[in-house]
Amino acid sequence: MNYIKEKTPPVREDRLKACNAFGGSCCELSRTGKKGCLNKTKRTFAQTQGCQLNLSMSILNTIRDSVVIIHGPIGCGGAGLSFGALTTQYHKLRDSNAKGYIWINTNLDEGDVINGGEQKLREAIIFADNEFRPSSIIIVNSCVPALIGDDIDGVVAGLQQQTAAKLVPVHCEGFKTKIMASAYDSAYHGILRNLVDKPEENGYLIEDELEVMKEKYRRSRNVNVLNVSSMSRADELELERLLKALELNVRFLPCFAHPDDFELATEAALNISICATHDDYFVKHLKEKYNIPYILHTIPIGIRNTGKWLLDIAGFFGETDRAKGLIEAETKALNKALEPFRNQLKGKRVLLSGGEIRILTTAELFQDIGFEVLGVRGYHYDEFADPLIDGLPGKENILFNVATGQPFEQANLLEELKPDLYVGHAGINGWAAKQGIPVFPIFVQSLNYMGYSGMYELTKRVAKVLKNTQFSKNLKNNIKLPYKAEWYGKNPFSYIDSSLAL
Ligand code: SF4
């Protein structure tokens, strides 16, 4: 894979043959997906569709000491209003002097659609550079300038010599893809082309031979852990604790990193992904360009997948025995701490929603603490889900709905399945809560979720949520969803047209 010479990355419908419309069992999904038959499925009615511009912002707005310019009408990137203050606080968690999240919109209007928006973009870049003196200015392209033919790369090339900040164009126009996760490739594409660069071999200027050896050893134990913006600082600390036990030096990228950190990324001995959906584009290009190996198999959620993740990493460094000892000690202590919760939670039923890798590993975690997993709703499906589906106990009877949003399908499913708990992201959790179902967030920046300590915290909080479910019952009694009674009598997947499957 090498798309870095191209100005824009391919979308995931083309690169990974990803699918975003399916309803059936996990086994059926995996079987037909492996044959490559699901790429063309679609909905004859769709209620919502995520925009990749907004998802790409989940990486881009975390990059410290930067200004993000959204080149588009004022509405594009407007979602930033809801997370701007929090994002600033998370910047400060990593660097107390950080300025926080700064963003500008070029506010294209009807006149610009006719005359072009390049001049507004030029002015915005100059303004951002003079006013904020950031290390990088990230230019996010939206649908309108892409459709009218604004040449944002040309504008950037013309201005780069005049600005102190590094300019990073990102092509993430919403209309190009229905697979929202294409956003990660767009963000990484801009980072790879403009921020990642191997520094000249200036690291071994030390004269003393022993010091040179020490430096070489240090670099041979450096790893990049590729974080995601929805994980917490507590998650990072837990993963760092585990990797330090293997004597590894950890650098977290790309979220909440400084633009200069990306140059140092090429000093790592190994790139460690915690989510293939998020990182495959980045790690494969770093392998291709700088020959840095990578680990991409699973996410460290729950006992089994945290163990797998650690063993993969330890195997690379020849530390398998040490990792096995660590896993055994951690698992023993955790199992003891989980005992009372397992008794309380045994037999409860759950439906999960989120990214394919997160939901499948979280499903295993819930099984481990005694839940019956009724089904999972993944934002999309691609090859990275297959090994996790194959290893999921009881997969024959677990339902898989591939849907980015589509709350009408979810409402129907919840009415039919009536789980004791719904686990999803904040936005969609509200819909489940209105149906009287207790909800729990699938990943949130204020909660430790990953590793062994994450499993304990998650279990403790889930047990607390289920102790008193009156709040959701009150919601249900006072709120009505907008669907007609007939809809609840229909197959929830009535609007998924599989006839276009290859
Ligand atoms: S779909 Fe296009 S117009 Fe809509 S928010 Fe996304 S980039 Fe902007």
Coordinates of C-alpha atoms and ligand atoms in Angstrom, one line a residue:
M1 CA 0.0 0.0 0.0
N2 CA 1.4 3.4 -0.9
Y3 CA -0.9 6.3 -1.5
I4 CA 1.3 9.0 -0.1
K5 CA 2.3 10.4 -3.4
E6 CA -1.4 11.1 -4.2
K7 CA -3.0 14.3 -2.9
T8 CA -6.0 12.5 -1.6
P9 CA -6.4 9.0 -0.1
P10 CA -8.8 6.4 -1.4
V11 CA -12.1 5.9 0.4
R12 CA -12.7 2.6 2.3
E13 CA -15.4 1.4 0.0
D14 CA -12.6 1.0 -2.5
R15 CA -9.5 0.3 -0.4
L16 CA -11.1 -2.2 2.1
K17 CA -14.3 -3.1 0.3
A18 CA -16.1 -2.0 3.5
C19 CA -19.8 -2.4 4.0
N20 CA -22.3 -0.2 6.0
A21 CA -25.6 -2.0 5.6
F22 CA -26.3 -5.5 7.0
G23 CA -28.6 -7.3 9.4
G24 CA -28.1 -10.9 10.4
S25 CA -26.0 -13.2 12.5
C26 CA -22.3 -12.6 13.2
C27 CA -21.5 -15.9 11.4
E28 CA -23.5 -14.9 8.3
L29 CA -21.8 -11.5 8.2
S30 CA -18.3 -13.0 8.4
R31 CA -19.1 -15.8 5.9
T32 CA -20.5 -13.4 3.2
G33 CA -18.0 -10.7 4.1
K34 CA -15.0 -13.0 3.6
K35 CA -16.3 -13.8 0.1
G36 CA -16.3 -10.1 -0.6
C37 CA -20.0 -10.1 -1.2
L38 CA -21.1 -7.1 1.0
N39 CA -19.4 -4.1 -0.6
K40 CA -22.5 -3.0 -2.6
T41 CA -25.3 -3.5 -0.1
K42 CA -27.3 -0.4 0.6
R43 CA -30.4 1.0 2.3
T44 CA -33.5 1.9 0.4
F45 CA -34.3 4.3 3.2
A46 CA -31.6 5.8 5.4
Q47 CA -32.2 8.1 8.3
T48 CA -28.7 9.5 9.1
Q49 CA -25.2 9.3 7.6
G50 CA -22.0 10.3 9.4
C51 CA -19.7 12.8 7.7
Q52 CA -16.1 11.9 7.5
L53 CA -15.1 15.6 8.0
N54 CA -16.5 15.5 11.5
L55 CA -14.8 12.2 12.3
S56 CA -11.5 13.3 11.0
M57 CA -11.7 16.2 13.4
S58 CA -11.6 13.6 16.2
I59 CA -7.9 13.2 15.4
L60 CA -7.1 16.7 14.0
N61 CA -8.5 18.8 16.8
T62 CA -6.5 17.0 19.4
I63 CA -3.1 17.9 17.8
R64 CA -1.6 20.5 20.2
D65 CA -0.2 23.9 19.3
S66 CA -2.2 23.9 16.0
V67 CA -5.0 25.8 14.4
V68 CA -7.6 23.9 12.4
I69 CA -9.1 25.8 9.4
I70 CA -12.3 24.3 8.1
H71 CA -12.6 25.4 4.5
G72 CA -16.4 25.3 3.9
P73 CA -19.7 26.8 4.8
I74 CA -20.2 27.8 8.4
G75 CA -22.1 24.6 9.3
C76 CA -19.2 22.2 8.4
G77 CA -17.3 21.3 11.6
G78 CA -20.0 23.0 13.7
A79 CA -20.0 19.9 15.8
G80 CA -16.7 21.3 17.2
L81 CA -18.8 23.6 19.3
S82 CA -19.9 20.7 21.4
F83 CA -16.5 19.3 22.2
G84 CA -14.3 22.4 22.0
A85 CA -14.1 23.1 25.7
L86 CA -13.5 19.5 26.7
T87 CA -10.9 19.0 24.0
T88 CA -9.0 22.0 25.4
Q89 CA -9.0 20.4 28.8
Y90 CA -7.6 17.2 27.3
H91 CA -4.8 19.2 25.6
K92 CA -4.0 20.6 29.0
L93 CA -3.9 17.1 30.6
R94 CA -0.9 16.4 28.3
D95 CA 0.7 19.9 28.5
S96 CA -0.5 22.3 31.1
N97 CA 0.7 25.2 29.0
A98 CA -1.2 24.1 25.9
K99 CA -3.4 26.8 24.2
G100 CA -6.2 24.3 23.6
Y101 CA -8.4 23.7 20.6
I102 CA -8.4 26.7 18.1
W103 CA -10.5 26.5 15.0
I104 CA -11.5 28.9 12.2
N105 CA -14.1 28.5 9.5
T106 CA -13.7 30.2 6.1
N107 CA -17.5 30.7 5.9
L108 CA -18.0 30.1 2.2
D109 CA -21.3 31.6 0.9
E110 CA -23.2 31.7 -2.4
G111 CA -20.8 34.2 -3.9
D112 CA -17.8 32.0 -3.2
V113 CA -19.5 29.1 -4.8
I114 CA -19.5 31.1 -8.0
N115 CA -16.2 33.0 -7.7
G116 CA -14.2 30.3 -5.8
G117 CA -13.1 30.3 -2.1
E118 CA -9.3 30.2 -2.5
Q119 CA -8.8 33.9 -1.5
K120 CA -10.8 33.3 1.7
L121 CA -8.6 30.3 2.5
R122 CA -5.4 32.3 1.8
E123 CA -6.6 35.0 4.2
A124 CA -7.5 32.5 6.9
I125 CA -4.1 30.8 6.7
I126 CA -2.2 34.1 7.0
F127 CA -4.5 35.2 9.9
A128 CA -4.0 32.0 11.8
D129 CA -0.2 32.1 11.4
N130 CA 0.0 35.8 12.5
E131 CA -2.5 35.6 15.2
F132 CA -1.8 32.3 17.0
R133 CA 1.8 31.5 15.9
P134 CA 1.0 27.7 15.9
S135 CA 3.4 24.9 15.0
S136 CA 1.0 23.7 12.4
I137 CA -2.1 24.8 10.6
I138 CA -4.4 22.1 9.5
I139 CA -6.7 22.9 6.5
V140 CA -9.7 20.7 6.4
N141 CA -11.5 20.5 3.0
S142 CA -15.3 20.2 2.9
C143 CA -17.8 19.3 0.2
V144 CA -18.3 22.8 -1.3
P145 CA -14.7 23.7 -2.2
A146 CA -14.2 20.2 -3.5
L147 CA -17.2 20.5 -5.7
I148 CA -16.4 24.0 -7.0
G149 CA -12.7 23.0 -7.6
D150 CA -10.8 25.0 -5.1
D151 CA -7.2 23.9 -5.2
I152 CA -6.3 23.8 -1.6
D153 CA -3.0 22.1 -2.2
G154 CA -2.1 24.9 -4.6
V155 CA -2.9 27.5 -2.0
V156 CA -0.9 25.7 0.6
A157 CA 2.1 25.3 -1.8
G158 CA 2.0 29.0 -2.5
L159 CA 1.9 30.0 1.1
Q160 CA 4.2 27.5 2.8
Q161 CA 7.3 29.7 2.4
Q162 CA 5.5 32.7 3.9
T163 CA 4.2 30.9 7.1
A164 CA 6.1 29.8 10.1
A165 CA 3.6 27.0 10.7
K166 CA 3.7 23.8 8.8
L167 CA 0.6 23.6 6.6
V168 CA -1.3 20.3 6.5
P169 CA -4.1 20.0 4.0
V170 CA -6.6 17.2 4.8
H171 CA -9.1 16.0 2.1
C172 CA -12.1 14.7 4.1
E173 CA -15.1 15.9 2.1
G174 CA -18.2 14.3 3.5
F175 CA -19.9 13.4 0.1
K176 CA -17.1 11.1 -1.0
T177 CA -17.8 8.2 1.3
K178 CA -20.5 6.4 3.3
I179 CA -17.8 4.7 5.4
M180 CA -17.2 7.3 8.0
A181 CA -14.0 5.6 9.1
S182 CA -12.4 6.8 5.8
A183 CA -11.9 9.9 7.9
Y184 CA -9.0 8.3 9.8
D185 CA -7.2 7.7 6.5
S186 CA -7.8 11.3 5.4
A187 CA -6.4 12.6 8.7
Y188 CA -3.4 10.3 8.6
H189 CA -2.8 11.0 4.9
G190 CA -2.3 14.7 5.7
I191 CA -0.1 13.9 8.7
L192 CA 2.0 11.4 6.8
R193 CA 2.6 13.8 3.9
N194 CA 3.3 16.9 6.0
L195 CA 4.3 16.1 9.5
V196 CA 6.1 12.7 9.5
D197 CA 9.6 12.9 8.2
K198 CA 12.6 11.0 9.1
P199 CA 15.1 13.4 10.7
E200 CA 18.6 13.2 9.4
E201 CA 20.8 10.7 11.2
N202 CA 21.8 13.2 13.8
G203 CA 21.0 11.0 16.8
Y204 CA 24.4 9.5 17.3
L205 CA 26.6 12.5 17.6
I206 CA 27.7 11.4 21.0
E207 CA 31.4 10.6 20.9
D208 CA 31.5 8.1 23.8
E209 CA 31.0 4.6 22.4
L210 CA 29.2 3.4 25.5
E211 CA 26.7 6.3 25.3
V212 CA 26.1 5.5 21.6
M213 CA 25.3 1.9 22.6
K214 CA 23.0 3.1 25.3
E215 CA 21.2 5.4 22.9
K216 CA 20.8 2.6 20.3
Y217 CA 19.4 0.3 23.0
R218 CA 16.9 3.0 24.1
R219 CA 15.7 3.5 20.6
S220 CA 15.4 -0.3 20.2
R221 CA 12.8 -0.2 23.1
N222 CA 10.8 2.8 21.8
V223 CA 7.3 2.1 20.8
N224 CA 4.5 4.3 19.3
V225 CA 1.1 3.5 20.8
L226 CA -1.5 4.8 18.5
N227 CA -4.2 6.2 20.7
V228 CA -7.7 7.3 19.8
S229 CA -9.3 10.5 20.9
S230 CA -12.2 8.8 22.7
M231 CA -9.9 6.9 25.1
S232 CA -9.0 8.5 28.4
R233 CA -5.7 9.7 29.8
A234 CA -6.3 6.9 32.4
D235 CA -6.4 4.4 29.6
E236 CA -3.0 5.7 28.3
L237 CA -1.6 5.4 31.8
E238 CA -2.8 1.8 32.2
L239 CA -1.3 0.8 28.8
E240 CA 1.9 2.6 29.6
R241 CA 2.1 0.7 33.0
L242 CA 1.8 -2.6 31.2
L243 CA 4.3 -1.8 28.5
K244 CA 6.8 -0.4 31.0
A245 CA 6.6 -3.8 32.8
L246 CA 8.1 -5.1 29.5
E247 CA 10.8 -2.3 29.7
L248 CA 9.4 -0.4 26.7
N249 CA 9.4 3.4 26.3
V250 CA 6.0 4.6 25.1
R251 CA 5.1 7.5 22.9
F252 CA 1.4 8.2 22.3
L253 CA 0.4 9.3 18.8
P254 CA -1.5 10.8 17.0
C255 CA -4.1 12.2 19.5
F256 CA -3.0 15.0 21.8
A257 CA 0.5 14.9 20.3
H258 CA 2.5 17.9 19.3
P259 CA 3.2 18.3 15.6
D260 CA 7.0 17.8 16.2
D261 CA 6.2 14.4 17.8
F262 CA 5.4 13.0 14.4
E263 CA 9.0 13.5 13.3
L264 CA 10.2 11.4 16.3
A265 CA 7.6 8.7 15.3
T266 CA 10.2 7.3 12.9
E267 CA 12.6 6.5 15.8
A268 CA 10.3 3.7 17.1
A269 CA 11.2 0.1 16.9
L270 CA 7.5 -0.9 16.7
N271 CA 4.1 0.8 16.0
I272 CA 1.4 -0.6 18.2
S273 CA -2.2 0.0 17.2
I274 CA -5.0 -0.3 19.6
C275 CA -7.6 -0.4 16.8
A276 CA -7.1 -1.6 13.3
T277 CA -10.1 0.5 12.1
H278 CA -8.3 3.6 13.3
D279 CA -4.7 2.9 12.3
D280 CA -4.1 0.4 9.5
Y281 CA -3.5 3.2 6.9
F282 CA -0.9 4.9 9.1
V283 CA 1.1 1.8 10.3
K284 CA 1.2 0.3 6.8
H285 CA 2.6 3.5 5.3
L286 CA 5.2 3.8 8.1
K287 CA 6.2 0.2 7.3
E288 CA 6.3 0.9 3.6
K289 CA 8.3 4.1 3.9
Y290 CA 10.4 3.6 7.0
N291 CA 10.4 -0.1 7.4
I292 CA 8.9 0.1 11.0
P293 CA 7.0 -3.1 11.9
Y294 CA 3.6 -2.9 13.5
I295 CA 1.1 -4.8 15.6
L296 CA -2.5 -4.5 14.5
H297 CA -4.5 -7.5 15.7
T298 CA -6.7 -6.4 18.6
I299 CA -7.6 -3.8 21.1
P300 CA -6.7 -4.2 24.8
I301 CA -10.2 -4.4 26.1
G302 CA -11.1 -7.3 28.5
I303 CA -8.9 -10.0 29.9
R304 CA -8.5 -12.1 26.8
N305 CA -7.8 -9.3 24.3
T306 CA -5.5 -7.4 26.7
G307 CA -3.5 -10.6 27.0
K308 CA -3.4 -11.2 23.3
W309 CA -2.3 -7.6 22.7
L310 CA 0.5 -7.9 25.3
L311 CA 1.7 -11.2 23.9
D312 CA 1.9 -9.9 20.4
I313 CA 4.1 -7.0 21.5
A314 CA 6.2 -9.1 23.8
G315 CA 6.7 -11.7 21.1
F316 CA 8.3 -9.0 18.9
F317 CA 10.8 -8.1 21.7
G318 CA 11.5 -11.7 22.7
E319 CA 9.8 -11.1 26.1
T320 CA 7.0 -13.7 25.9
D321 CA 7.9 -15.3 29.2
R322 CA 7.9 -12.1 31.0
A323 CA 4.6 -11.1 29.4
K324 CA 3.0 -14.4 30.4
G325 CA 4.0 -13.8 34.0
L326 CA 2.6 -10.3 33.9
I327 CA -0.7 -11.5 32.4
E328 CA -1.1 -14.3 34.9
A329 CA -0.5 -12.1 37.9
E330 CA -2.8 -9.3 36.6
T331 CA -5.6 -11.8 35.6
K332 CA -5.5 -13.5 39.0
A333 CA -5.8 -10.2 40.9
L334 CA -8.5 -9.0 38.6
N335 CA -10.6 -12.2 38.7
K336 CA -10.6 -12.0 42.5
A337 CA -11.7 -8.4 42.4
L338 CA -14.5 -9.2 39.9
E339 CA -16.0 -12.1 41.8
P340 CA -18.8 -10.1 43.6
F341 CA -19.8 -8.3 40.4
R342 CA -19.9 -11.5 38.4
N343 CA -22.5 -12.8 40.8
Q344 CA -24.6 -9.7 40.5
L345 CA -24.4 -9.4 36.7
K346 CA -24.9 -13.1 35.8
G347 CA -27.6 -13.6 33.2
K348 CA -28.1 -9.9 32.3
R349 CA -28.5 -9.2 28.6
V350 CA -26.8 -6.5 26.6
L351 CA -26.8 -4.9 23.1
L352 CA -23.7 -3.0 22.1
S353 CA -23.1 -0.3 19.4
G354 CA -19.9 1.4 18.1
G355 CA -16.9 0.8 16.0
E356 CA -16.5 -2.9 14.9
I357 CA -13.3 -3.6 16.8
R358 CA -14.5 -1.9 20.0
I359 CA -17.9 -3.6 20.1
L360 CA -16.6 -7.1 19.4
T361 CA -13.9 -6.9 22.1
T362 CA -16.3 -5.2 24.5
A363 CA -18.8 -8.0 23.8
E364 CA -16.2 -10.5 25.0
L365 CA -15.6 -8.5 28.1
F366 CA -19.4 -8.5 28.9
Q367 CA -19.6 -12.2 28.4
D368 CA -16.7 -12.6 30.8
I369 CA -18.5 -10.7 33.6
G370 CA -21.6 -12.8 33.1
F371 CA -23.7 -11.1 30.4
E372 CA -25.5 -12.7 27.5
V373 CA -24.6 -10.7 24.4
L374 CA -27.8 -10.4 22.3
G375 CA -26.3 -8.4 19.5
V376 CA -23.8 -5.8 18.3
R377 CA -24.3 -2.8 16.0
G378 CA -21.1 -1.8 14.1
Y379 CA -20.6 1.4 12.2
H380 CA -19.2 -0.5 9.3
Y381 CA -17.8 -4.0 8.6
D382 CA -14.5 -4.9 6.9
E383 CA -11.8 -7.6 7.1
F384 CA -10.5 -6.5 10.5
A385 CA -13.7 -7.7 12.2
D386 CA -13.3 -11.3 10.9
P387 CA -10.7 -12.6 13.4
L388 CA -12.6 -11.1 16.3
I389 CA -16.0 -12.5 15.1
D390 CA -14.3 -15.9 14.6
G391 CA -13.1 -15.9 18.2
L392 CA -16.3 -14.6 19.8
P393 CA -18.0 -17.3 21.9
G394 CA -21.6 -18.0 20.9
K395 CA -21.2 -16.0 17.6
E396 CA -23.9 -18.2 15.9
N397 CA -26.6 -16.7 18.1
I398 CA -25.3 -13.1 18.2
L399 CA -26.9 -10.6 15.9
F400 CA -24.8 -8.1 13.9
N401 CA -26.4 -5.0 12.5
V402 CA -24.0 -2.9 10.3
A403 CA -25.2 0.7 10.6
T404 CA -23.8 4.2 11.0
G405 CA -26.4 5.6 13.2
Q406 CA -29.8 4.6 11.7
P407 CA -31.7 5.0 15.0
F408 CA -34.9 3.7 13.5
E409 CA -33.3 0.3 13.0
Q410 CA -32.0 0.4 16.5
A411 CA -35.4 1.4 18.0
N412 CA -37.0 -1.6 16.3
L413 CA -34.3 -3.9 17.5
L414 CA -34.5 -2.7 21.1
E415 CA -38.2 -3.1 21.1
E416 CA -37.8 -6.7 20.0
L417 CA -34.7 -7.7 22.1
K418 CA -35.4 -5.7 25.3
P419 CA -31.9 -5.9 26.7
D420 CA -31.1 -5.1 30.3
L421 CA -28.4 -2.8 29.2
Y422 CA -27.4 -0.8 26.1
V423 CA -23.8 0.2 25.5
G424 CA -23.0 2.9 22.9
H425 CA -21.6 6.3 22.3
A426 CA -23.2 9.4 23.9
G427 CA -25.3 10.5 20.9
I428 CA -27.1 7.2 20.2
N429 CA -27.3 6.2 23.9
G430 CA -30.0 8.9 24.3
W431 CA -32.3 7.1 21.9
A432 CA -32.0 3.8 23.8
A433 CA -32.5 5.6 27.2
K434 CA -35.8 7.0 25.9
Q435 CA -37.0 3.4 25.3
G436 CA -36.5 2.7 29.0
I437 CA -33.2 0.9 28.7
P438 CA -30.3 1.7 31.1
V439 CA -27.2 2.8 29.1
F440 CA -23.5 2.8 29.5
P441 CA -20.9 4.6 27.4
I442 CA -18.7 2.4 25.1
F443 CA -15.6 4.5 25.5
V444 CA -15.3 7.8 27.1
Q445 CA -12.5 10.2 27.9
S446 CA -13.4 10.3 31.6
L447 CA -13.4 6.5 32.2
N448 CA -10.7 3.9 32.3
Y449 CA -11.9 1.2 29.9
M450 CA -8.7 -0.5 28.7
G451 CA -6.3 -3.0 30.2
Y452 CA -6.9 -4.8 33.5
S453 CA -7.7 -1.7 35.6
G454 CA -10.1 -0.6 32.8
M455 CA -12.1 -3.9 33.0
Y456 CA -12.4 -3.5 36.8
E457 CA -13.6 0.1 36.6
L458 CA -16.0 -0.7 33.8
T459 CA -17.5 -3.6 35.6
K460 CA -17.9 -1.7 38.8
R461 CA -19.7 1.2 37.0
V462 CA -22.0 -1.2 35.0
A463 CA -23.0 -2.9 38.3
K464 CA -23.8 0.6 39.7
V465 CA -25.9 1.5 36.6
L466 CA -27.9 -1.7 37.0
K467 CA -28.6 -1.3 40.7
N468 CA -31.1 1.4 40.1
T469 CA -32.7 1.6 36.7
Q470 CA -35.6 4.0 37.7
F471 CA -34.2 6.9 35.6
S472 CA -34.6 5.1 32.3
K473 CA -38.0 3.9 33.3
N474 CA -39.1 7.5 34.0
L475 CA -37.7 8.6 30.7
K476 CA -39.7 6.0 28.9
N477 CA -42.9 6.9 30.7
N478 CA -42.6 10.6 29.7
I479 CA -41.1 10.5 26.2
K480 CA -42.3 8.9 22.9
L481 CA -40.1 8.1 20.0
P482 CA -41.4 9.4 16.6
Y483 CA -42.0 5.9 15.0
K484 CA -45.4 4.5 14.3
A485 CA -46.5 1.2 16.0
E486 CA -46.4 -0.6 12.6
W487 CA -42.7 -0.1 12.3
Y488 CA -42.1 -2.1 15.5
G489 CA -44.0 -5.0 13.9
K490 CA -41.7 -5.1 10.9
N491 CA -38.3 -6.7 10.3
P492 CA -35.8 -4.2 11.6
F493 CA -33.7 -4.8 8.4
S494 CA -36.6 -4.2 6.0
Y495 CA -34.8 -1.3 4.3
I496 CA -31.5 -3.1 3.8
D497 CA -31.2 -4.1 0.2
S498 CA -28.8 -7.0 -0.2
S499 CA -29.7 -7.7 -3.8
L500 CA -26.7 -5.6 -4.9
A501 CA -24.4 -7.8 -3.0
L502 CA -21.8 -9.3 -5.4
Ligands
SF4_1 S1 -21.2 16.3 4.5 FE1 -20.0 17.9 3.4 S2 -21.3 19.8 3.7 FE2 -22.0 18.3 5.2 S3 -20.8 18.7 7.1 FE3 -19.7 17.1 5.9 S4 -18.2 18.3 4.7 FE4 -19.7 19.8 5.4

